[in-house]
PDB file of C-alpha atoms in Angstrom:
ATOM      1  CA  UNK C  24      83.591  73.236  82.666  1.00 79.00           C
ATOM      2  CA  UNK C  25      84.949  77.451  82.164  1.00 86.00           C
ATOM      3  CA  UNK C  26      84.414  80.469  85.064  1.00 92.00           C
ATOM      4  CA  UNK C  27      84.850  83.819  84.457  1.00 95.00           C
ATOM      5  CA  UNK C  28      84.826  85.448  87.732  1.00 95.00           C
ATOM      6  CA  UNK C  29      84.999  89.790  87.824  1.00 95.00           C
ATOM      7  CA  UNK C  30      85.770  92.309  89.917  1.00 95.00           C
ATOM      8  CA  UNK C  31      86.748  96.398  90.724  1.00 96.00           C
ATOM      9  CA  UNK C  32      83.500  97.840  89.941  1.00 95.00           C
ATOM     10  CA  UNK C  33      82.066 100.187  92.504  1.00 97.00           C
ATOM     11  CA  UNK C  34      80.540 104.300  92.357  1.00 98.00           C
ATOM     12  CA  UNK C  35      83.157 107.074  90.809  1.00 98.00           C
ATOM     13  CA  UNK C  36      83.015 110.435  89.524  1.00 98.00           C
ATOM     14  CA  UNK C  37      82.882 112.051  86.251  1.00 98.00           C
ATOM     15  CA  UNK C  38      86.467 112.254  85.126  1.00 98.00           C
ATOM     16  CA  UNK C  39      87.693 109.452  87.128  1.00 98.00           C
ATOM     17  CA  UNK C  40      89.374 105.423  86.544  1.00 98.00           C
ATOM     18  CA  UNK C  41      88.279 102.559  87.025  1.00 98.00           C
ATOM     19  CA  UNK C  42      90.423  99.389  86.019  1.00 98.00           C
ATOM     20  CA  UNK C  43      88.534  96.059  86.365  1.00 98.00           C
ATOM     21  CA  UNK C  44      89.755  92.302  86.558  1.00 98.00           C
ATOM     22  CA  UNK C  45      88.358  89.424  84.902  1.00 96.00           C
ATOM     23  CA  UNK C  46      90.221  85.283  86.096  1.00 94.00           C
ATOM     24  CA  UNK C  47      89.372  83.013  84.065  1.00 91.00           C
ATOM     25  CA  UNK C  48      90.118  79.268  85.192  1.00 89.00           C
ATOM     26  CA  UNK C  49      88.803  75.986  84.075  1.00 83.00           C
ATOM     27  CA  UNK C  50      90.733  75.814  80.429  1.00 76.00           C
ATOM     28  CA  UNK C  51      94.237  77.017  78.562  1.00 68.00           C
ATOM     29  CA  UNK C  52      93.319  80.480  77.602  1.00 71.00           C
ATOM     30  CA  UNK C  53      95.891  79.998  74.599  1.00 70.00           C
ATOM     31  CA  UNK C  54      93.586  79.913  71.323  1.00 71.00           C
ATOM     32  CA  UNK C  55      90.483  82.255  73.411  1.00 87.00           C
ATOM     33  CA  UNK C  56      88.691  85.500  72.944  1.00 93.00           C
ATOM     34  CA  UNK C  57      88.146  87.565  76.274  1.00 93.00           C
ATOM     35  CA  UNK C  58      86.289  90.559  76.204  1.00 96.00           C
ATOM     36  CA  UNK C  59      84.096  92.971  78.490  1.00 98.00           C
ATOM     37  CA  UNK C  60      80.746  94.188  77.668  1.00 98.00           C
ATOM     38  CA  UNK C  61      78.345  95.987  79.183  1.00 98.00           C
ATOM     39  CA  UNK C  62      74.178  97.063  79.723  1.00 98.00           C
ATOM     40  CA  UNK C  63      72.013  99.686  81.461  1.00 97.00           C
ATOM     41  CA  UNK C  64      68.390  98.395  82.515  1.00 95.00           C
ATOM     42  CA  UNK C  65      66.045  97.789  79.309  1.00 95.00           C
ATOM     43  CA  UNK C  66      69.222  97.871  76.867  1.00 96.00           C
ATOM     44  CA  UNK C  67      70.679  95.455  74.577  1.00 96.00           C
ATOM     45  CA  UNK C  68      73.668  93.626  75.740  1.00 97.00           C
ATOM     46  CA  UNK C  69      76.458  96.106  73.723  1.00 96.00           C
ATOM     47  CA  UNK C  70      80.290  95.715  73.780  1.00 97.00           C
ATOM     48  CA  UNK C  71      83.237  97.795  74.982  1.00 98.00           C
ATOM     49  CA  UNK C  72      86.470  96.214  74.008  1.00 97.00           C
ATOM     50  CA  UNK C  73      88.246  92.369  73.231  1.00 96.00           C
ATOM     51  CA  UNK C  74      91.815  90.973  73.214  1.00 94.00           C
ATOM     52  CA  UNK C  75      92.484  87.980  70.235  1.00 91.00           C
ATOM     53  CA  UNK C  76      94.760  85.892  73.954  1.00 83.00           C
ATOM     54  CA  UNK C  77      97.033  85.158  71.100  1.00 82.00           C
ATOM     55  CA  UNK C  78      98.158  87.384  68.861  1.00 83.00           C
ATOM     56  CA  UNK C  79      96.822  89.737  71.650  1.00 84.00           C
ATOM     57  CA  UNK C  80      94.960  92.634  69.004  1.00 92.00           C
ATOM     58  CA  UNK C  81      92.453  94.323  70.879  1.00 95.00           C
ATOM     59  CA  UNK C  82      89.815  95.790  69.806  1.00 96.00           C
ATOM     60  CA  UNK C  83      87.218  98.225  71.571  1.00 97.00           C
ATOM     61  CA  UNK C  84      84.315  99.832  71.355  1.00 97.00           C
ATOM     62  CA  UNK C  85      84.189 103.599  69.343  1.00 97.00           C
ATOM     63  CA  UNK C  86      82.659 105.038  72.443  1.00 97.00           C
ATOM     64  CA  UNK C  87      85.329 103.501  74.640  1.00 98.00           C
ATOM     65  CA  UNK C  88      88.804 104.114  72.013  1.00 97.00           C
ATOM     66  CA  UNK C  89      91.260 106.376  73.703  1.00 97.00           C
ATOM     67  CA  UNK C  90      89.422 106.004  77.653  1.00 98.00           C
ATOM     68  CA  UNK C  91      89.585 102.402  78.023  1.00 98.00           C
ATOM     69  CA  UNK C  92      92.698  99.917  77.439  1.00 98.00           C
ATOM     70  CA  UNK C  93      92.125  95.497  77.454  1.00 97.00           C
ATOM     71  CA  UNK C  94      95.533  94.497  78.708  1.00 94.00           C
ATOM     72  CA  UNK C  95      95.983  90.164  80.017  1.00 91.00           C
ATOM     73  CA  UNK C  96      98.571  88.237  82.338  1.00 89.00           C
ATOM     74  CA  UNK C  97      98.716  84.802  80.758  1.00 83.00           C
ATOM     75  CA  UNK C  98      99.898  82.999  82.737  1.00 86.00           C
ATOM     76  CA  UNK C  99      97.241  84.458  85.291  1.00 89.00           C
ATOM     77  CA  UNK C 100      94.541  83.508  82.646  1.00 88.00           C
ATOM     78  CA  UNK C 101      93.402  87.220  83.944  1.00 92.00           C
ATOM     79  CA  UNK C 102      91.759  90.281  81.737  1.00 94.00           C
ATOM     80  CA  UNK C 103      91.612  94.175  82.607  1.00 97.00           C
ATOM     81  CA  UNK C 104      90.002  96.989  81.700  1.00 98.00           C
ATOM     82  CA  UNK C 105      90.971  99.855  82.460  1.00 98.00           C
ATOM     83  CA  UNK C 106      88.744 102.886  82.191  1.00 98.00           C
ATOM     84  CA  UNK C 107      90.024 106.366  82.457  1.00 98.00           C
ATOM     85  CA  UNK C 108      88.156 109.324  82.275  1.00 98.00           C
ATOM     86  CA  UNK C 109      84.852 107.589  82.968  1.00 98.00           C
ATOM     87  CA  UNK C 110      81.857 109.417  81.879  1.00 98.00           C
ATOM     88  CA  UNK C 111      78.272 109.054  83.342  1.00 97.00           C
ATOM     89  CA  UNK C 112      77.007 106.942  80.492  1.00 97.00           C
ATOM     90  CA  UNK C 113      79.681 104.734  80.886  1.00 98.00           C
ATOM     91  CA  UNK C 114      77.912 103.566  84.077  1.00 98.00           C
ATOM     92  CA  UNK C 115      75.964 100.167  83.503  1.00 98.00           C
ATOM     93  CA  UNK C 116      76.515  96.214  84.284  1.00 98.00           C
ATOM     94  CA  UNK C 117      79.711  94.792  82.744  1.00 98.00           C
ATOM     95  CA  UNK C 118      80.045  91.883  82.079  1.00 98.00           C
ATOM     96  CA  UNK C 119      83.748  89.773  80.912  1.00 97.00           C
ATOM     97  CA  UNK C 120      83.400  87.558  78.531  1.00 95.00           C
ATOM     98  CA  UNK C 121      85.435  83.949  76.068  1.00 93.00           C
ATOM     99  CA  UNK C 122      84.948  82.578  72.781  1.00 92.00           C
ATOM    100  CA  UNK C 123      86.542  79.573  72.183  1.00 88.00           C
ATOM    101  CA  UNK C 124      88.246  81.159  68.898  1.00 85.00           C
ATOM    102  CA  UNK C 125      89.652  83.880  67.578  1.00 87.00           C
ATOM    103  CA  UNK C 126      87.130  86.193  67.183  1.00 88.00           C
ATOM    104  CA  UNK C 127      87.870  89.623  64.804  1.00 86.00           C
ATOM    105  CA  UNK C 128      86.524  92.821  65.703  1.00 87.00           C
ATOM    106  CA  UNK C 129      83.155  94.422  68.077  1.00 89.00           C
ATOM    107  CA  UNK C 130      81.201  90.603  67.614  1.00 89.00           C
ATOM    108  CA  UNK C 131      78.352  90.461  69.106  1.00 92.00           C
ATOM    109  CA  UNK C 132      77.813  88.859  72.245  1.00 94.00           C
ATOM    110  CA  UNK C 133      76.284  86.021  71.132  1.00 94.00           C
ATOM    111  CA  UNK C 134      79.512  84.763  69.546  1.00 94.00           C
ATOM    112  CA  UNK C 135      80.877  84.629  73.522  1.00 94.00           C
ATOM    113  CA  UNK C 136      80.476  81.003  74.938  1.00 92.00           C
ATOM    114  CA  UNK C 137      80.719  81.613  78.580  1.00 93.00           C
ATOM    115  CA  UNK C 138      79.641  84.601  81.428  1.00 96.00           C
ATOM    116  CA  UNK C 139      81.566  86.091  84.105  1.00 96.00           C
ATOM    117  CA  UNK C 140      79.049  87.207  86.706  1.00 96.00           C
ATOM    118  CA  UNK C 141      79.237  91.443  85.084  1.00 97.00           C
ATOM    119  CA  UNK C 142      80.022  94.152  87.905  1.00 97.00           C
ATOM    120  CA  UNK C 143      78.628  97.169  89.178  1.00 98.00           C
ATOM    121  CA  UNK C 144      80.336 100.504  87.237  1.00 98.00           C
ATOM    122  CA  UNK C 145      78.044 103.834  88.369  1.00 98.00           C
ATOM    123  CA  UNK C 146      80.135 106.994  87.381  1.00 98.00           C
ATOM    124  CA  UNK C 147      78.766 109.920  88.769  1.00 97.00           C
ATOM    125  CA  UNK C 148      78.286 113.684  87.766  1.00 94.00           C
TER     126      UNK C 148
END
C-alpha cells in the first residue's frame, strides 16, 4: 500500500516562499510519476507540477512556471515543491499524487493512483 504524507503548508504573505514535501512509502518509486495538484472550494482539482522519477523530467502548469520548482530525493523517496513569488491566487489545498507509470505533461488527476491528505497553503495580500 502506497502512502503519501505531505508537509510544509502554511500562511505566507504575497511574494513569499514555501516548500512543500511529500514523503512516499510502500513501494519503490523508480518507475513512478510524482505530482502536485491543488484545489480550492467549489473548483476542480488543478494540476500544478509533475516529475517523472525515472527520467527526472518535469512539467508545470502555465500559472506556476518560473515560480515553482518540483524536485525529488530518490534516496528519501521524497518529492518537493518549492514555491516562490507566491500570489493570493495560489491559495489552495495542495495534494501530492503518485502514478505507477510515467505520465507525460499536464495530466488530469484521474491518471494518478495514490493521493496524500493535502496541506493548506494560504497567501495573504
